Short mmCIF file of C-alpha atoms and ligand atoms in Angstrom, two decimals:
data_model
loop_
_atom_site.label_atom_id
_atom_site.label_comp_id
_atom_site.label_asym_id
_atom_site.label_seq_id
_atom_site.Cartn_x
_atom_site.Cartn_y
_atom_site.Cartn_z
CA MET A 901 -32.13 -18.65 14.76
CA GLU A 902 -30.69 -17.85 18.13
CA LEU A 903 -27.13 -18.96 18.86
CA TRP A 904 -26.10 -19.77 22.47
CA PHE A 905 -22.88 -20.90 24.16
CA SER A 906 -23.35 -22.54 27.56
CA GLU A 907 -20.74 -23.67 30.01
CA MET A 908 -21.83 -26.60 32.03
CA HIS A 909 -20.94 -25.79 35.68
CA THR A 910 -22.22 -29.15 36.98
CA ASP A 911 -24.29 -31.80 35.21
CA ASN A 912 -27.35 -29.78 36.22
CA VAL A 913 -26.22 -26.11 36.21
CA LYS A 914 -25.10 -24.06 33.31
CA LEU A 915 -24.45 -20.41 32.30
CA GLY A 916 -25.48 -19.38 28.79
CA PHE A 917 -24.47 -16.45 26.55
CA ARG A 918 -26.49 -15.43 23.58
CA ILE A 919 -23.99 -15.15 20.78
CA ARG A 920 -23.85 -12.54 17.95
CA ARG A 921 -21.42 -14.62 15.98
CA GLU A 922 -18.60 -17.17 16.22
CA ILE A 923 -15.38 -15.25 15.42
CA GLU A 924 -13.04 -18.18 15.18
CA HIS A 925 -12.83 -21.87 16.15
CA VAL A 926 -9.59 -23.78 16.28
CA ARG A 927 -8.71 -27.26 17.43
CA SER A 928 -5.07 -26.99 18.52
CA PRO A 929 -2.88 -29.99 19.46
CA TYR A 930 -3.74 -29.21 23.13
CA GLN A 931 -7.31 -28.00 23.27
CA ASP A 932 -10.47 -26.77 21.52
CA ILE A 933 -10.56 -22.94 21.38
CA HIS A 934 -13.48 -20.72 20.45
CA ILE A 935 -13.80 -16.94 20.27
CA PHE A 936 -17.33 -15.63 20.23
CA GLU A 937 -18.93 -12.23 20.11
CA THR A 938 -21.61 -12.20 22.75
CA TYR A 939 -24.47 -9.74 23.18
CA ASP A 940 -23.87 -8.62 26.76
CA TYR A 941 -20.28 -9.58 27.59
CA GLY A 942 -18.31 -8.47 24.47
CA LYS A 943 -15.75 -10.95 23.11
CA LEU A 944 -15.66 -14.32 24.83
CA LEU A 945 -12.66 -16.80 24.93
CA VAL A 946 -13.68 -20.46 25.54
CA ILE A 947 -11.19 -23.35 25.99
CA ASP A 948 -12.52 -26.93 26.12
CA GLY A 949 -15.96 -25.65 26.82
CA THR A 950 -14.99 -23.43 29.79
CA VAL A 951 -15.08 -19.61 29.86
CA GLN A 952 -11.58 -18.18 30.07
CA LEU A 953 -12.40 -14.54 29.74
CA THR A 954 -15.02 -12.03 28.57
CA GLU A 955 -14.22 -8.54 27.49
CA ARG A 956 -16.58 -7.17 30.12
CA ASP A 957 -15.31 -8.84 33.26
CA GLU A 958 -11.77 -10.02 32.56
CA PHE A 959 -10.44 -7.05 34.55
CA VAL A 960 -11.57 -8.67 37.83
CA TYR A 961 -9.70 -11.85 37.21
CA HIS A 962 -6.47 -10.29 35.87
CA GLU A 963 -6.28 -7.57 38.50
CA MET A 964 -6.86 -10.14 41.29
CA ILE A 965 -4.38 -12.67 40.07
CA VAL A 966 -1.67 -10.06 39.64
CA HIS A 967 -1.84 -7.15 42.10
CA PRO A 968 -1.95 -9.13 45.44
CA PRO A 969 1.34 -10.95 44.75
CA MET A 970 2.97 -7.88 43.11
CA LEU A 971 2.17 -5.64 46.07
CA THR A 972 3.27 -8.26 48.56
CA HIS A 973 6.77 -8.07 47.08
CA PRO A 974 8.82 -4.98 47.99
CA ASP A 975 10.37 -4.53 44.56
CA PRO A 976 9.27 -7.08 41.89
CA LYS A 977 11.45 -6.80 38.75
CA ARG A 978 11.51 -10.23 37.11
CA ILE A 979 8.09 -11.82 36.67
CA LEU A 980 7.06 -15.22 35.31
CA ILE A 981 3.48 -15.96 34.10
CA ILE A 982 2.75 -19.61 33.53
CA GLY A 983 -0.20 -19.96 31.09
CA GLY A 984 -1.85 -16.57 30.59
CA GLY A 985 -1.34 -16.70 26.79
CA ASP A 986 -4.07 -14.20 26.23
CA GLY A 987 -1.82 -11.43 27.69
CA GLY A 988 -4.22 -10.15 30.30
CA SER A 989 -2.00 -10.96 33.31
CA ALA A 990 0.98 -9.40 31.51
CA ARG A 991 -1.06 -6.24 30.97
CA GLU A 992 -1.63 -5.87 34.72
CA VAL A 993 2.07 -6.78 35.64
CA LEU A 994 3.25 -3.96 33.42
CA LYS A 995 1.47 -1.46 35.72
CA HIS A 996 4.28 -2.26 38.23
CA ASP A 997 7.09 -1.23 35.94
CA PRO A 998 8.98 -4.56 35.96
CA ASP A 999 12.22 -5.12 34.05
CA GLU A 1000 11.18 -8.37 32.45
CA VAL A 1001 7.89 -10.35 32.08
CA HIS A 1002 8.06 -13.92 30.77
CA VAL A 1003 4.80 -15.50 29.59
CA VAL A 1004 5.22 -19.28 29.20
CA GLU A 1005 2.16 -20.63 27.31
CA ILE A 1006 1.99 -24.14 26.05
CA ASP A 1007 -0.43 -23.46 23.24
CA GLU A 1008 0.61 -20.98 20.57
CA GLU A 1009 -2.90 -20.91 19.22
CA VAL A 1010 -4.02 -19.08 22.41
CA VAL A 1011 -1.43 -16.42 21.74
CA ARG A 1012 -2.22 -16.11 18.02
CA LEU A 1013 -5.96 -15.93 18.54
CA SER A 1014 -5.68 -13.36 21.34
CA ARG A 1015 -3.39 -11.17 19.26
CA LYS A 1016 -5.80 -11.31 16.37
CA HIS A 1017 -9.11 -10.83 18.18
CA LEU A 1018 -8.52 -9.81 21.80
CA PRO A 1019 -6.36 -6.64 21.72
CA PHE A 1020 -7.75 -5.45 25.02
CA VAL A 1021 -5.62 -8.14 26.72
CA ALA A 1022 -3.03 -8.92 24.14
CA ARG A 1023 -1.80 -5.41 23.64
CA SER A 1024 0.68 -6.19 26.44
CA TYR A 1025 2.63 -8.16 23.85
CA ASP A 1026 3.65 -4.80 22.19
CA ASP A 1027 5.74 -3.96 25.20
CA PRO A 1028 9.40 -4.95 24.64
CA ARG A 1029 9.79 -6.12 28.28
CA VAL A 1030 7.23 -8.93 27.59
CA HIS A 1031 8.69 -12.18 26.30
CA ILE A 1032 6.56 -15.02 25.11
CA HIS A 1033 7.83 -18.62 25.33
CA ILE A 1034 5.79 -21.37 23.75
CA GLU A 1035 6.71 -24.15 26.06
CA ASP A 1036 5.47 -26.39 28.78
CA GLY A 1037 5.51 -24.19 32.03
CA ILE A 1038 7.02 -27.00 34.09
CA GLU A 1039 10.07 -27.48 31.78
CA PHE A 1040 10.61 -23.71 31.81
CA ALA A 1041 10.32 -23.53 35.65
CA LYS A 1042 12.79 -26.38 36.09
CA ARG A 1043 15.44 -24.62 34.05
CA GLU A 1044 15.04 -20.90 34.81
CA LYS A 1045 15.58 -19.16 38.08
CA ASN A 1046 15.38 -15.89 40.05
CA PHE A 1047 11.82 -14.68 39.53
CA ASP A 1048 10.43 -12.28 42.13
CA VAL A 1049 6.81 -13.21 41.31
CA ILE A 1050 5.32 -16.23 39.59
CA ILE A 1051 1.69 -16.07 38.50
CA ILE A 1052 0.02 -19.34 37.55
CA ASP A 1053 -2.74 -18.28 35.14
CA SER A 1054 -3.92 -21.65 33.83
CA THR A 1055 -7.10 -23.34 32.81
CA ASP A 1056 -8.95 -25.70 35.21
CA PRO A 1057 -6.98 -28.60 36.78
CA VAL A 1058 -8.07 -31.03 34.03
CA GLY A 1059 -6.31 -31.48 30.69
CA PRO A 1060 -3.03 -29.77 29.88
CA ALA A 1061 -3.08 -27.76 33.18
CA GLU A 1062 -3.47 -30.67 35.63
CA LYS A 1063 0.23 -30.94 36.41
CA LEU A 1064 0.21 -27.21 37.44
CA PHE A 1065 -1.79 -28.15 40.55
CA SER A 1066 0.64 -30.80 41.92
CA GLY A 1067 3.02 -30.86 44.82
CA GLU A 1068 5.84 -31.81 42.45
CA PHE A 1069 5.32 -28.69 40.45
CA TYR A 1070 5.27 -26.47 43.56
CA ARG A 1071 8.58 -28.01 44.69
CA TYR A 1072 10.21 -26.97 41.40
CA LEU A 1073 8.75 -23.46 41.83
CA ARG A 1074 10.65 -23.00 45.05
CA ASN A 1075 13.82 -23.13 43.06
CA THR A 1076 12.48 -20.98 40.27
CA LEU A 1077 11.69 -18.13 42.76
CA ALA A 1078 14.30 -15.67 43.93
CA PRO A 1079 14.64 -15.36 47.75
CA GLY A 1080 11.58 -13.60 49.15
CA GLY A 1081 9.57 -14.47 46.04
CA ILE A 1082 5.81 -14.80 45.89
CA ILE A 1083 3.41 -16.95 43.82
CA SER A 1084 -0.21 -16.68 42.99
CA GLN A 1085 -2.46 -19.16 41.39
CA GLN A 1086 -6.14 -19.39 40.29
CA CYS A 1087 -7.68 -22.34 42.00
CA GLY A 1088 -11.37 -22.66 41.05
CA THR A 1089 -14.58 -22.17 43.02
CA PRO A 1090 -15.28 -23.61 46.50
CA VAL A 1091 -18.97 -23.65 45.61
CA TYR A 1092 -18.66 -26.59 43.16
CA HIS A 1093 -15.10 -27.84 43.81
CA PRO A 1094 -14.09 -27.21 47.39
CA GLU A 1095 -11.64 -30.15 47.28
CA GLU A 1096 -9.67 -28.55 44.49
CA VAL A 1097 -9.40 -25.33 46.30
CA CYS A 1098 -8.45 -26.88 49.59
CA ASN A 1099 -6.04 -29.17 47.80
CA VAL A 1100 -4.08 -26.31 46.26
CA HIS A 1101 -3.90 -24.66 49.66
CA ALA A 1102 -2.76 -27.88 51.38
CA LEU A 1103 -0.06 -28.66 48.78
CA LEU A 1104 1.25 -25.11 48.75
CA SER A 1105 1.40 -25.10 52.58
CA ARG A 1106 3.89 -28.02 52.40
CA GLU A 1107 6.32 -25.92 50.36
CA PHE A 1108 5.82 -22.39 51.62
CA ARG A 1109 5.67 -20.93 55.14
CA TYR A 1110 2.79 -18.51 54.38
CA VAL A 1111 -0.21 -19.45 52.23
CA ARG A 1112 -3.49 -17.59 52.01
CA LEU A 1113 -6.60 -18.11 49.94
CA TYR A 1114 -8.42 -15.14 48.59
CA PHE A 1115 -11.52 -14.47 46.53
CA ALA A 1116 -13.03 -12.24 43.76
CA TYR A 1117 -16.40 -11.96 42.24
CA ILE A 1118 -16.24 -13.02 38.62
CA PRO A 1119 -19.78 -13.05 37.06
CA THR A 1120 -18.93 -15.36 34.15
CA TYR A 1121 -17.03 -18.14 36.04
CA PRO A 1122 -18.93 -21.03 37.70
CA SER A 1123 -20.80 -19.70 40.75
CA GLY A 1124 -19.19 -16.27 40.35
CA MET A 1125 -17.04 -16.86 43.47
CA TRP A 1126 -13.47 -17.48 42.40
CA ALA A 1127 -10.55 -18.51 44.56
CA PHE A 1128 -6.89 -17.73 44.23
CA SER A 1129 -3.98 -18.73 46.44
CA ILE A 1130 -0.90 -16.65 47.34
CA ALA A 1131 2.22 -18.28 48.80
CA SER A 1132 5.63 -17.10 50.04
CA ASP A 1133 8.25 -17.67 52.68
CA GLU A 1134 7.66 -14.03 53.79
CA PRO A 1135 4.49 -12.97 55.62
CA ILE A 1136 1.70 -12.09 53.23
CA ARG A 1137 1.06 -8.38 53.70
CA ILE A 1138 0.94 -5.29 51.41
CA ARG A 1139 4.44 -3.72 51.16
CA ARG A 1140 3.89 -0.95 48.58
CA LYS A 1141 1.45 1.78 47.77
CA MET A 1142 -0.60 1.45 44.66
CA ASP A 1143 0.18 4.16 42.04
CA PHE A 1144 -1.71 2.84 39.01
CA PRO A 1145 -5.38 2.70 38.00
CA THR A 1146 -7.57 -0.39 38.43
CA ARG A 1147 -11.32 -1.10 38.15
CA TYR A 1148 -11.75 -3.77 40.80
CA PHE A 1149 -8.68 -4.13 43.00
CA ASN A 1150 -7.76 -1.54 45.75
CA GLU A 1151 -5.72 -1.69 48.97
CA GLU A 1152 -8.80 -2.50 51.09
CA ILE A 1153 -9.63 -5.45 48.82
CA TYR A 1154 -6.13 -6.75 49.33
CA SER A 1155 -7.12 -7.45 52.93
CA SER A 1156 -10.83 -8.13 52.55
CA SER A 1157 -10.41 -10.75 49.74
CA MET A 1158 -8.36 -12.86 52.21
CA VAL A 1159 -11.19 -13.02 54.78
CA LEU A 1160 -12.72 -16.55 54.38
CA PRO A 1161 -16.42 -17.41 54.68
CA ASN A 1162 -17.14 -20.09 57.23
CA PHE A 1163 -18.00 -22.77 54.80
CA VAL A 1164 -14.54 -22.38 53.16
CA LYS A 1165 -12.74 -22.30 56.54
CA GLU A 1166 -14.56 -25.55 57.50
CA LYS A 1167 -13.83 -27.30 54.20
CA CYS A 1168 -10.22 -26.38 54.15
CA HIS A 1169 -9.69 -26.64 57.96
CA GLN A 1170 -8.56 -22.98 58.14
CA GLU A 1171 -8.76 -20.69 61.05
N1 AG3 B 1538 -7.82 -18.87 33.28
C1 AG3 B 1538 -8.68 -19.38 34.35
C2 AG3 B 1538 -10.08 -19.84 33.88
C3 AG3 B 1538 -10.74 -20.76 34.73
C4 AG3 B 1538 -12.16 -20.67 34.40
N2 AG3 B 1538 -12.86 -21.93 34.63
C5 AG3 B 1538 -14.09 -22.16 34.19
N3 AG3 B 1538 -14.69 -21.32 33.45
N4 AG3 B 1538 -14.59 -23.37 34.40
C6 AG3 B 1538 -8.26 -17.63 32.76
C7 AG3 B 1538 -7.32 -17.22 31.64
C8 AG3 B 1538 -7.41 -15.75 31.60
N5 AG3 B 1538 -6.05 -15.21 31.39
#
C-alpha cells in the first residue's frame, strides 16, 4: 500500500509526498507533529498539517531568513531566534561567529524530535553559544533586551504563532532590539495569502523606518514562492562581505530577492 502525506494549500490545491515511513508522531500541548521519511525529499517535519522543513530544501529557507538580516548588521553578536525549535536558523547564524544565540521555542517537543531525528538542523544545539529557552517568545521578548538581530522563524499565522504577526508584538520587539538592530520574519506566500504578506509589511512599517519584503524559491512550501520581511531603523543594505559557504544565498541574491514582482507591488501598495 502506498503512503502519502499531502499539505492542502487551498481547499482545491495540495502538494503530496510519497512516504517511505512515519518516523514519529506526537500530539504536544500546542500542536500535532509528524516526522516522515519521504522518497524524494529526505526527512520531512510537519506541524498541524503544514510542511515546516524537508531535508532536501530546508537550506533555502534557513539561509534566506538568516543571512539578509545578519549581513545588514555591521557586527551582530547577540542573536534572538523566536520559534525555530528545529535548530536550522541557529545553524546558519553560527556561520557569522556570534557571541550568543538564544532560541526561544514554545514547544519542547519540536526541540526533542529535531534532536532525535533531524541532526542536519539540530546539530547547532551542540554549540555552547546556542541557548534554548522553552518559553513563549512574546514573554521572553518583553523581558530581555539588547539583541542585534531578531529572527522570527515561526509557523503560519494561525494557532500558537498568530500573536507573532501582530502590531503589539512588533512594538515589544523595538525594545528587545539593541540600537541599530534588525529583524527578519517569514511571512507566507503572496500567491495564496497576499493579505498576510502585506499585513506584516504594513504593521512592521508602523514600528520601523525601513521595511523590505524579499522572496525565495522553496519547492515544498505552498506555491514555492515564499516571502520574508526585514525591518530596521537603519537603511537596509549589505554591510559586510560573506566569508562562509552557502547553497542558495549569495550577495547578488541579497539585492535581487528584494525586487518585487508587479502583482506584489500592487497588492501591498509598494513602489
Ligand atoms: N517555519 C515556516 C514554515 C511555514 C510553512 N508553511 C506552510 N507549509 N504552510 C519553518 C520552520 C523551519 N525552521
